[in-house]
Coordinates of C-alpha atoms in Angstrom, one line a residue:
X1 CA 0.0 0.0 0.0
X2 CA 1.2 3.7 -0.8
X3 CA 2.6 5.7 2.4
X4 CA 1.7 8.7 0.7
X5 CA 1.2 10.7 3.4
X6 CA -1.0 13.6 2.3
X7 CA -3.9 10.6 2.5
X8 CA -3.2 9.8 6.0
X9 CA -3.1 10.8 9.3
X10 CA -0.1 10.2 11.6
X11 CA -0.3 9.2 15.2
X12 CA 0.0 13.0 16.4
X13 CA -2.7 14.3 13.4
X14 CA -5.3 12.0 14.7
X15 CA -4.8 11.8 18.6
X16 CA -4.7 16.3 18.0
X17 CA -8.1 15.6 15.8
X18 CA -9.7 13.2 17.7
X19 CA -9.0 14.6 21.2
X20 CA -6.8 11.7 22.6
X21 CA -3.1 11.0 23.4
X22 CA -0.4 9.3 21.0
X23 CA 0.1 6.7 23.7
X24 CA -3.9 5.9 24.0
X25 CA -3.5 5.1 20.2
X26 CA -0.3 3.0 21.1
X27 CA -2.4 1.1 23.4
X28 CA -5.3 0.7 20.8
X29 CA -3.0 -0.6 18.5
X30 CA -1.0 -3.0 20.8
X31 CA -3.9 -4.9 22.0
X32 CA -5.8 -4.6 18.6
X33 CA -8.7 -2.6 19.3
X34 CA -7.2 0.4 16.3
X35 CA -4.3 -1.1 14.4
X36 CA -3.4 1.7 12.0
X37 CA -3.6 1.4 8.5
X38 CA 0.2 0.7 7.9
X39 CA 3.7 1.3 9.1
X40 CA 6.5 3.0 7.2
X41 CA 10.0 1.4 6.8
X42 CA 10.7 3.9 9.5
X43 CA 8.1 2.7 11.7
X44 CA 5.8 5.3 11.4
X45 CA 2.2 4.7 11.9
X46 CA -0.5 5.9 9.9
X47 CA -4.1 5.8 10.1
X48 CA -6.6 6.5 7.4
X49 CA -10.0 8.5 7.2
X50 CA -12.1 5.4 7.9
X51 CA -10.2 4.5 11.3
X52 CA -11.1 8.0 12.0
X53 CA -14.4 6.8 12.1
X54 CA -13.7 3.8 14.5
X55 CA -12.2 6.1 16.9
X56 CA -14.9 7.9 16.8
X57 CA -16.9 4.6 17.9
X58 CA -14.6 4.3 20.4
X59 CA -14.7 7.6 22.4
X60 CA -18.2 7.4 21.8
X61 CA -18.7 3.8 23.6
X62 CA -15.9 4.7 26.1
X63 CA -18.3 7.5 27.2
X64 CA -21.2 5.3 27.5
X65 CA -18.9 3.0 30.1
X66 CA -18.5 0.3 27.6
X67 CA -15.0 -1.7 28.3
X68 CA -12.2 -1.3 26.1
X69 CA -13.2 -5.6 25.4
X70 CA -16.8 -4.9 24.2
X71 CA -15.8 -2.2 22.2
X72 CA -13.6 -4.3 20.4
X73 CA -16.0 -7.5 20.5
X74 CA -18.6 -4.5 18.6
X75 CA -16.7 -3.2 16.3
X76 CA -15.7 -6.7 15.2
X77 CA -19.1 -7.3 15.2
X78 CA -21.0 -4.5 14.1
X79 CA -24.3 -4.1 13.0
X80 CA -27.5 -2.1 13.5
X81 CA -28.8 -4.4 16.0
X82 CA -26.3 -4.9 18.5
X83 CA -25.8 -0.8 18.6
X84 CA -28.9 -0.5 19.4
X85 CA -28.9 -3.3 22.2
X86 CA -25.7 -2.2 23.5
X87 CA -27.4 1.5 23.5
X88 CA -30.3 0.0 25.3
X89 CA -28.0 -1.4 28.1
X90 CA -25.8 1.8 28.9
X91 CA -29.1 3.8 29.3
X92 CA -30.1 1.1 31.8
X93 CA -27.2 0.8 33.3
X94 CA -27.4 4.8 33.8
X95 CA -31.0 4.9 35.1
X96 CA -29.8 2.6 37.9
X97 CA -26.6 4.4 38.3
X98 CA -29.0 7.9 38.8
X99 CA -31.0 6.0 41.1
X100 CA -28.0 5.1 43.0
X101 CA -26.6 8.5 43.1
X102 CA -30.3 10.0 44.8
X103 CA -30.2 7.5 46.7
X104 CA -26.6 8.5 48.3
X105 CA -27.6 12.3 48.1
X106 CA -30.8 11.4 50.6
X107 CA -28.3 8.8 52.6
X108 CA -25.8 12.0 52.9
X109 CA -28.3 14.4 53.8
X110 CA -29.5 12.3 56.4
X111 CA -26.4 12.0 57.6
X112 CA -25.9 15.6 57.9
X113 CA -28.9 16.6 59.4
X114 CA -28.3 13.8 62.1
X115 CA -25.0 14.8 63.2
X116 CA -25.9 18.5 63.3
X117 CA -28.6 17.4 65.3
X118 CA -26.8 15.8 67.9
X119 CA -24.1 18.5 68.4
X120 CA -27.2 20.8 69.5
X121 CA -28.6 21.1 73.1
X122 CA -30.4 17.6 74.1
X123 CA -32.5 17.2 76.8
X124 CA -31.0 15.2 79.7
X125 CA -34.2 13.9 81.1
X126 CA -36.7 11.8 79.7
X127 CA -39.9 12.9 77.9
X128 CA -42.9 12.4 76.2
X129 CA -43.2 12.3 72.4
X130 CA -46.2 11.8 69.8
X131 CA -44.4 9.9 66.8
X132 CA -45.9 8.7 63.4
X133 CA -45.4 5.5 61.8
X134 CA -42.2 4.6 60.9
X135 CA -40.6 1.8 58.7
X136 CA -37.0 -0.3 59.1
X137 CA -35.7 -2.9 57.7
X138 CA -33.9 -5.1 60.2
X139 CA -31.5 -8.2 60.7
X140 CA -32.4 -10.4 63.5
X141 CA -30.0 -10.8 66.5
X142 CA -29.3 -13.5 69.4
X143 CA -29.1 -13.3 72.7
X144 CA -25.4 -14.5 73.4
X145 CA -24.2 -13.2 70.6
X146 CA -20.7 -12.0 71.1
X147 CA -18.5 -8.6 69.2
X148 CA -17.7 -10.9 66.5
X149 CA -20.7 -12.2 65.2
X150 CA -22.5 -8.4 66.0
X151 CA -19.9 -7.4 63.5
X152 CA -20.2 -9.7 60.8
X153 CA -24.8 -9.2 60.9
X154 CA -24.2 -5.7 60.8
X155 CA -22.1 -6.1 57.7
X156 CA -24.6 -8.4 56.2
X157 CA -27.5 -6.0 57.1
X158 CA -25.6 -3.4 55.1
X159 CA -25.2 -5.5 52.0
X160 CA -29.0 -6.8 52.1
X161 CA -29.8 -3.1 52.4
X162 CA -27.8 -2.0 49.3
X163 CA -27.9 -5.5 47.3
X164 CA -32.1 -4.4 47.5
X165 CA -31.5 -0.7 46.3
X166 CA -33.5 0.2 49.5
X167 CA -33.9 4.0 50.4
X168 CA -32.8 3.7 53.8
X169 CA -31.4 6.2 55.7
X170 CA -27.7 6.8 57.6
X171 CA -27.8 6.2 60.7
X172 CA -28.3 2.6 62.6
X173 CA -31.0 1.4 64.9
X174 CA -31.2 -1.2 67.5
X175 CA -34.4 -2.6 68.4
X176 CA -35.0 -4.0 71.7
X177 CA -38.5 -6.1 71.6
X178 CA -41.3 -5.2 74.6
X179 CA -40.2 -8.8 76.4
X180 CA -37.2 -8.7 76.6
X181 CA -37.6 -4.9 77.5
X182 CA -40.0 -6.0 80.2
X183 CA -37.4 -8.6 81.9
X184 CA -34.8 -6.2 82.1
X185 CA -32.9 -7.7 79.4
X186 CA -31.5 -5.1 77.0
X187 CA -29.6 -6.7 74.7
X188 CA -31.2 -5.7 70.7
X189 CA -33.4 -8.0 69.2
X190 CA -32.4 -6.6 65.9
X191 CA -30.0 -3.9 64.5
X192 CA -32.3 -1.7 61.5
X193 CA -32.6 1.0 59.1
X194 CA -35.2 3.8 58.8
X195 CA -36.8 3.4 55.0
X196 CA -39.1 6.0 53.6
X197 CA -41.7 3.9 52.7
X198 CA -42.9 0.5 53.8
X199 CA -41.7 -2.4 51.0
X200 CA -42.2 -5.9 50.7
X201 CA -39.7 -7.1 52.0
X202 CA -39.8 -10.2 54.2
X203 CA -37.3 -7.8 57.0
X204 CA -39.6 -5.1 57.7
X205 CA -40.5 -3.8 60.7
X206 CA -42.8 -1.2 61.5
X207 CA -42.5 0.9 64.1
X208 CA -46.5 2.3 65.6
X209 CA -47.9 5.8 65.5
X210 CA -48.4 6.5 69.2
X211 CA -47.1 7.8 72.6
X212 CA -43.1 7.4 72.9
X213 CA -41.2 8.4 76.4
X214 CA -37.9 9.1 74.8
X215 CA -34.1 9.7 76.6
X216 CA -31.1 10.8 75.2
X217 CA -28.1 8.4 76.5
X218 CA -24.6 9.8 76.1
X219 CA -21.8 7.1 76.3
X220 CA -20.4 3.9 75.3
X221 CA -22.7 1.5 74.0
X222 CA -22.0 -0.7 77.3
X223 CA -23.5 1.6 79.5
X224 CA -26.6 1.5 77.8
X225 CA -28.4 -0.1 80.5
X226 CA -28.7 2.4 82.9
X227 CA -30.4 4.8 80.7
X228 CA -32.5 1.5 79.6
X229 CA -33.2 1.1 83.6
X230 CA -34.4 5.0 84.2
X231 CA -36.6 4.8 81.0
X232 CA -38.2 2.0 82.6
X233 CA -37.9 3.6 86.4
X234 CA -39.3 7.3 84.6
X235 CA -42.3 4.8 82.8
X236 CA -43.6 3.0 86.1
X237 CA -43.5 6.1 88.1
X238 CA -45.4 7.9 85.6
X239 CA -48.7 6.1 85.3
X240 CA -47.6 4.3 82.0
X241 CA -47.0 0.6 81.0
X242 CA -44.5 -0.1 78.1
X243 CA -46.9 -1.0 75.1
X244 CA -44.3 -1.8 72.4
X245 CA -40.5 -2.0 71.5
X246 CA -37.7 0.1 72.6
X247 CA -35.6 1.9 69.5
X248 CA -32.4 3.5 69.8
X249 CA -31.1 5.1 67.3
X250 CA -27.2 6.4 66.9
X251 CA -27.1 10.1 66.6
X252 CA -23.1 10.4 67.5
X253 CA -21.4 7.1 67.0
X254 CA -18.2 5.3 65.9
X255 CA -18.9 7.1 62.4
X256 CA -18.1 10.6 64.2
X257 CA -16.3 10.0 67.8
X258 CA -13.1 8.4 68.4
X259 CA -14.1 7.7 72.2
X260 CA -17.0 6.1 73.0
X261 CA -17.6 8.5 76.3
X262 CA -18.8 10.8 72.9
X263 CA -21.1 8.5 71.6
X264 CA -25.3 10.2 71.7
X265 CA -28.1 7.9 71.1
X266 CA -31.8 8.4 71.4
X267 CA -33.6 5.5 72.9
X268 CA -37.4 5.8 72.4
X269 CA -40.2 3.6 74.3
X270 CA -43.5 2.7 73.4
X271 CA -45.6 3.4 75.6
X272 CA -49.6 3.6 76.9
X273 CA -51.3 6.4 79.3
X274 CA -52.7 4.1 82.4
X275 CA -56.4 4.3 82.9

């Protein structure tokens, strides 16, 4: 074939054309994906008008997030058809990828709002709230379960929440159930997320509109059961009877405090109004 270079483009014309580097179209050429249209004696590469073209294809599908393999595999292939079903793919793959990205906005809002939250002035005595419904979804816990295995159901609670694209929100909850409440045994029946709206989903809980007394406990999560014990102490003495689970939920935790003396959590009781 003639080098006549006034038909061609060299490796510096086209990568200054086409908006790429000369060692991008080294690359191209040394795993196949744009092999230029010949070399010189001198070893000069040289591309014509047509694998213009492809590199256009290339940039084009590189910007859709198509691998460097498929865009070969197309343009080895191409045809009509599979453009259009690799187009159909990428905008898929880019609906879920927006979805993902509100998803983390909300998650990082909530976040914010949490933690500025808990930095204000809390009350240091318990009270009486009036809460709506609310919606988790949770990962069962036993009793006797030790640091380890809390660790690892925590981690799988994460990845069943974001393996299910679930709108949950930031921060964790425990959930102690009214029984075990009522005998003085603390220890979370489950550790949950908030979600917007209830799903089908064989892990939710929902949490009743009704009467809460709520406490703020400041500390490590070990010393937990003394402000457990004066919820309980505060509910007795003030003509109520627990009617429902107790939910704490980590305002300051591990996530923003080095020392757990730091740590804020607000532990909310259901509760009814004796007769």
């Amino acid at each position: 074939m003639s080098d006549n270079r006034s038909q061609y483009f060299t490796t510096s014309e086209l990568a200054k054309m086409c908006g790429v580097t000369k060692h991008t179209l080294f690359h191209y050429d040394e795993i196949g994906l744009l092999k230029p249209e010949f070399v010189n004696d001198k070893g000069y590469r040289f591309y014509s008008i047509q694998q213009c073209y492809a590199l256009d294809i290339i940039n084009m599908m590189k910007k859709t997030g198509s691998s460097l393999k498929d865009i070969k595999e197309f343009i080895q292939n191409q045809n009509t058809p599979v453009f259009l079903e690799i187009l159909k793919k990428k905008l898929h793959d880019l609906d879920v990828e927006r979805n993902r990205i509100k998803r983390m906005q909300g998650f990082l809002r909530d976040a914010i709002e949490m933690t500025e939250q808990a930095k204000e002035e809390l009350p240091n005595e318990p009270f009486i709230e009036e809460c709506e419904e609310e919606y988790f979804i949770a990962t069962q816990l036993k009793q006797g379960d030790g640091d380890k295995e809390y660790a690892h159901k925590l981690s799988e609670h994460r990845d069943y929440c974001e393996n299910r694209l679930n709108d949950h929100e930031f921060p964790i909850w425990t959930i102690v159930g009214k029984e075990r409440f009522e005998l003085n045994d603390f220890y979370p029946d489950y550790i949950a997320n908030k979600v917007k709206n209830p799903l089908m989903d064989e892990r939710l809980i929902i949490k009743p509109k009704g009467l809460y007394v709520v406490m703020h406990h400041r500390g490590s999560y070990e010393t937990m059961i003394e402000t457990y014990r004066l919820l309980k102490k505060y509910i007795g003495g003030n003509k109520m009877i627990v009617s429902g689970n107790a939910y704490a939920l980590d305002l300051l935790s591990y996530f923003t405090e080095k020392n757990p003396k730091d740590y804020v959590l607000r532990i909310s009781v259901k509760v009814e109004l004796l007769r």
